[in-house]
Amino acid sequence: MKHPQLFLTSLVFILLSLPTSAQDTQNASGFVYDDRNRNGKRDPGEPGLPNVLVSNQREVVPTDPMGRWTLPVRDDCIFSVIKPRGWMPPVSDQQLPRFYYLHKPKGSPQSKFPGVKPTGPLPASIDFPLTRQDEPFKFKAHFFGDTQSRNTKELDFMARDTIQELIGTDAEFGVTLGDILFDDLSLFETHNSIVALVGVPWWNVIGNHDLNFDAPDDRTSDETFERVYGPPYHAFTWGP
């Protein structure tokens, strides 16, 4: 004798066990736009920018003809715009490009070196302002590798022996290629203030000595870096 009720119950269980469909995936969206008055918010008359790449650290999508982008969202992710040629995101007082939005609703776990504060619910629109700038075919840039300052004394050495020589040079931007510090992440702010004296936008890449070894696990060990610099890996376009 067949048991239709048992079969139906099993079928329902299987269906409930299937992965969530794409239709149920939560998305984030927003605009990349021409911030003509450079105030960091989109005002009437400021058009969206098409074909600009935006990432959630997994997928990368171009903006549509109106400058709109849409990407899947997770509870712990960073949305960032990939700077296109001839455009520039805002920079902080320490010359750090602000090209990203941190989405960590619950924030980072407590640690000796603070991570990201709770960001709360996802905004209705995550917008990225860009402004036009001239970028010559040929240009100069500064690249640092393994600066690895252990303390304020070594930061003073860097300020006197390296940074002073770069002030007033004609570089367009700078990049530090990891190991900004040597484990003491409380020095990020001081380091940034010193490098900012060069007077050009400065991108930063994470290194193993920029990880928070006081974090409870490897997954959250980069969140102090993210609080200061944004995504630990990213891209931008400069020049031709």
Coordinates of C-alpha atoms in Angstrom, one line a residue:
M1 CA 0.0 0.0 0.0
K2 CA 1.3 3.4 -0.9
H3 CA 1.6 6.3 1.6
P4 CA 0.8 9.6 -0.2
Q5 CA 1.0 11.6 3.0
L6 CA 4.5 10.3 3.8
F7 CA 5.6 11.1 0.2
L8 CA 4.2 14.6 0.4
T9 CA 5.9 15.3 3.7
S10 CA 9.2 14.1 2.3
L11 CA 8.8 16.3 -0.8
V12 CA 8.1 19.4 1.4
F13 CA 11.2 18.6 3.4
I14 CA 13.4 18.4 0.3
L15 CA 12.0 21.6 -1.1
L16 CA 12.7 23.4 2.2
S17 CA 16.2 22.1 2.1
L18 CA 17.0 23.5 -1.3
P19 CA 19.2 26.7 -1.5
T20 CA 17.4 30.0 -1.4
S21 CA 16.5 31.1 -4.9
A22 CA 18.1 34.2 -6.5
Q23 CA 14.7 35.9 -6.1
D24 CA 15.1 35.8 -2.3
T25 CA 18.6 37.2 -2.2
Q26 CA 18.9 40.6 -0.7
N27 CA 20.5 43.2 -2.9
A28 CA 22.1 46.5 -2.2
S29 CA 22.0 49.3 -4.8
G30 CA 22.9 52.9 -5.3
F31 CA 24.4 55.3 -7.8
V32 CA 27.8 56.5 -8.9
Y33 CA 27.5 60.2 -9.8
D34 CA 29.3 63.3 -10.9
D35 CA 29.7 65.3 -7.6
R36 CA 29.9 68.6 -9.4
N37 CA 29.9 70.8 -6.2
R38 CA 32.2 68.3 -4.3
N39 CA 29.9 68.2 -1.2
G40 CA 29.8 64.4 -1.0
K41 CA 26.1 64.1 -1.5
R42 CA 24.0 63.8 -4.7
D43 CA 22.2 67.1 -5.5
P44 CA 19.6 67.8 -8.2
G45 CA 21.4 68.1 -11.6
E46 CA 24.3 65.8 -10.7
P47 CA 24.1 63.0 -13.3
G48 CA 24.8 59.4 -12.7
L49 CA 27.9 57.9 -14.4
P50 CA 27.5 54.9 -16.7
N51 CA 29.8 51.9 -17.0
V52 CA 31.7 52.5 -13.8
L53 CA 32.6 49.2 -12.0
V54 CA 31.3 48.6 -8.4
S55 CA 32.2 45.5 -6.3
N56 CA 31.0 43.8 -3.1
Q57 CA 34.3 41.9 -2.8
R58 CA 32.9 38.9 -4.7
E59 CA 31.1 40.2 -7.8
V60 CA 31.8 43.2 -10.0
V61 CA 29.2 45.0 -12.0
P62 CA 29.1 48.1 -14.2
T63 CA 26.6 50.9 -13.5
D64 CA 23.7 51.2 -16.0
P65 CA 23.1 54.2 -18.2
M66 CA 21.7 56.1 -15.3
G67 CA 24.7 55.4 -13.0
R68 CA 22.8 52.8 -10.9
W69 CA 24.4 49.6 -9.6
T70 CA 22.9 46.5 -7.8
L71 CA 24.8 43.8 -6.0
P72 CA 24.0 40.9 -3.6
V73 CA 24.6 41.8 0.0
R74 CA 25.8 39.8 3.0
D75 CA 25.9 40.8 6.7
D76 CA 29.6 41.4 6.4
C77 CA 30.8 43.0 3.2
I78 CA 32.3 46.1 1.7
F79 CA 30.9 47.9 -1.4
S80 CA 33.4 49.9 -3.3
V81 CA 33.7 51.8 -6.6
I82 CA 36.6 51.1 -8.9
K83 CA 38.0 54.6 -9.8
P84 CA 37.8 55.0 -13.5
R85 CA 40.3 57.0 -15.5
G86 CA 39.7 60.8 -15.3
W87 CA 37.7 60.6 -12.1
M88 CA 38.5 60.7 -8.4
P89 CA 36.7 59.8 -5.2
P90 CA 36.8 62.1 -2.2
V91 CA 39.8 61.9 0.1
S92 CA 40.0 62.4 3.8
D93 CA 42.1 64.9 5.7
Q94 CA 44.8 62.3 5.7
Q95 CA 44.7 61.9 1.9
L96 CA 43.0 58.5 2.1
P97 CA 40.6 57.8 -0.8
R98 CA 37.0 57.3 0.4
F99 CA 35.7 54.9 -2.3
Y100 CA 33.8 52.4 -0.2
Y101 CA 30.9 51.7 2.2
L102 CA 31.4 49.2 5.1
H103 CA 28.3 47.1 5.8
K104 CA 28.7 45.4 9.1
P105 CA 25.4 45.6 10.9
K106 CA 26.7 44.1 14.2
G107 CA 30.2 45.7 14.0
S108 CA 33.5 44.0 14.8
P109 CA 34.1 41.9 18.0
Q110 CA 35.8 43.7 20.9
S111 CA 39.5 43.8 20.6
K112 CA 42.7 45.6 21.7
F113 CA 42.7 47.3 18.3
P114 CA 39.1 48.5 17.5
G115 CA 37.4 47.3 14.3
V116 CA 34.3 48.6 12.7
K117 CA 31.4 50.0 14.7
P118 CA 28.0 48.6 14.0
T119 CA 26.7 50.1 10.8
G120 CA 23.1 49.2 11.4
P121 CA 20.5 48.5 8.6
L122 CA 21.5 48.7 5.0
P123 CA 20.9 52.2 3.5
A124 CA 18.2 52.5 0.9
S125 CA 20.8 53.8 -1.6
I126 CA 24.6 53.6 -1.3
D127 CA 26.0 56.3 -3.5
F128 CA 29.5 57.0 -4.6
P129 CA 30.6 60.5 -5.6
L130 CA 33.3 61.1 -8.1
T131 CA 34.8 64.3 -9.5
R132 CA 36.6 64.9 -12.8
Q133 CA 40.3 65.3 -12.8
D134 CA 43.0 65.5 -15.5
E135 CA 45.2 62.5 -15.8
P136 CA 48.1 62.8 -18.2
F137 CA 49.3 59.9 -20.4
K138 CA 52.6 59.8 -18.5
F139 CA 52.6 60.3 -14.7
K140 CA 54.7 59.6 -11.6
A141 CA 53.7 57.8 -8.4
H142 CA 55.2 56.8 -5.1
F143 CA 55.2 53.2 -3.9
F144 CA 56.2 52.1 -0.4
G145 CA 56.8 48.5 0.6
D146 CA 57.2 47.1 4.1
T147 CA 57.4 50.4 6.0
Q148 CA 56.8 48.3 9.1
S149 CA 57.1 50.9 11.8
R150 CA 57.1 49.3 15.3
N151 CA 56.7 52.5 17.4
T152 CA 56.6 56.3 17.3
K153 CA 60.4 56.4 17.2
E154 CA 60.5 54.5 13.9
L155 CA 57.6 56.6 12.6
D156 CA 59.8 59.7 13.3
F157 CA 62.6 58.1 11.3
M158 CA 60.3 57.6 8.4
A159 CA 59.0 61.2 8.6
R160 CA 62.5 62.7 8.7
D161 CA 64.4 60.3 6.3
T162 CA 61.7 59.5 3.7
I163 CA 58.6 61.7 3.8
Q164 CA 60.5 65.0 3.9
E165 CA 62.3 64.1 0.6
L166 CA 58.9 63.5 -1.1
I167 CA 57.1 66.7 -0.1
G168 CA 56.7 68.9 -3.2
T169 CA 57.5 66.2 -5.7
D170 CA 55.3 65.8 -8.8
A171 CA 53.8 62.4 -8.1
E172 CA 50.1 62.0 -8.8
F173 CA 49.4 59.5 -6.0
G174 CA 51.0 56.9 -3.6
V175 CA 50.5 53.3 -2.6
T176 CA 51.8 51.4 0.4
L177 CA 52.1 47.7 -0.6
G178 CA 51.4 46.1 2.7
D179 CA 53.1 45.8 6.1
I180 CA 52.3 49.4 6.8
L181 CA 53.1 48.7 10.5
F182 CA 54.6 46.0 12.5
D183 CA 51.7 44.6 14.5
D184 CA 50.9 47.7 16.6
L185 CA 47.8 48.8 14.8
S186 CA 47.2 51.7 17.2
L187 CA 49.8 53.6 15.1
F188 CA 47.7 53.7 11.9
E189 CA 46.5 57.2 12.6
T190 CA 50.0 58.6 13.3
H191 CA 51.4 56.8 10.2
N192 CA 48.6 58.3 8.0
S193 CA 49.2 61.8 9.3
I194 CA 52.9 61.6 8.4
V195 CA 52.3 60.1 4.9
A196 CA 49.6 62.8 4.3
L197 CA 52.4 65.4 4.4
V198 CA 53.4 64.3 0.9
G199 CA 50.2 65.9 -0.3
V200 CA 48.8 63.3 -2.7
P201 CA 46.1 60.7 -2.5
W202 CA 47.4 57.5 -0.9
W203 CA 46.1 54.0 -1.3
N204 CA 47.0 51.1 1.1
V205 CA 47.1 47.4 0.7
I206 CA 47.0 45.0 3.7
G207 CA 50.0 42.9 4.8
N208 CA 50.4 40.2 7.4
H209 CA 51.7 42.7 9.9
D210 CA 48.6 44.8 9.4
L211 CA 46.4 42.1 10.7
N212 CA 44.9 42.3 14.2
F213 CA 46.4 39.3 16.0
D214 CA 44.2 40.1 19.0
A215 CA 41.0 39.4 17.0
P216 CA 39.1 36.3 18.0
D217 CA 39.5 34.6 14.6
D218 CA 41.2 35.0 11.3
R219 CA 37.9 36.1 9.6
T220 CA 37.8 39.3 11.6
S221 CA 41.6 39.9 11.8
D222 CA 41.4 42.5 9.0
E223 CA 38.6 44.6 10.4
T224 CA 40.9 47.1 12.1
F225 CA 42.5 47.7 8.7
E226 CA 39.1 48.0 7.1
R227 CA 38.0 50.6 9.6
V228 CA 40.9 52.8 8.6
Y229 CA 41.4 52.1 4.9
G230 CA 38.4 50.2 3.6
P231 CA 38.6 47.0 1.6
P232 CA 41.9 45.1 2.0
Y233 CA 41.9 44.4 -1.7
H234 CA 40.6 46.7 -4.4
A235 CA 41.5 48.3 -7.7
F236 CA 41.6 51.7 -9.4
T237 CA 42.5 53.0 -12.8
W238 CA 44.9 55.9 -13.5
G239 CA 46.2 57.3 -16.7
P240 CA 45.6 56.0 -20.2

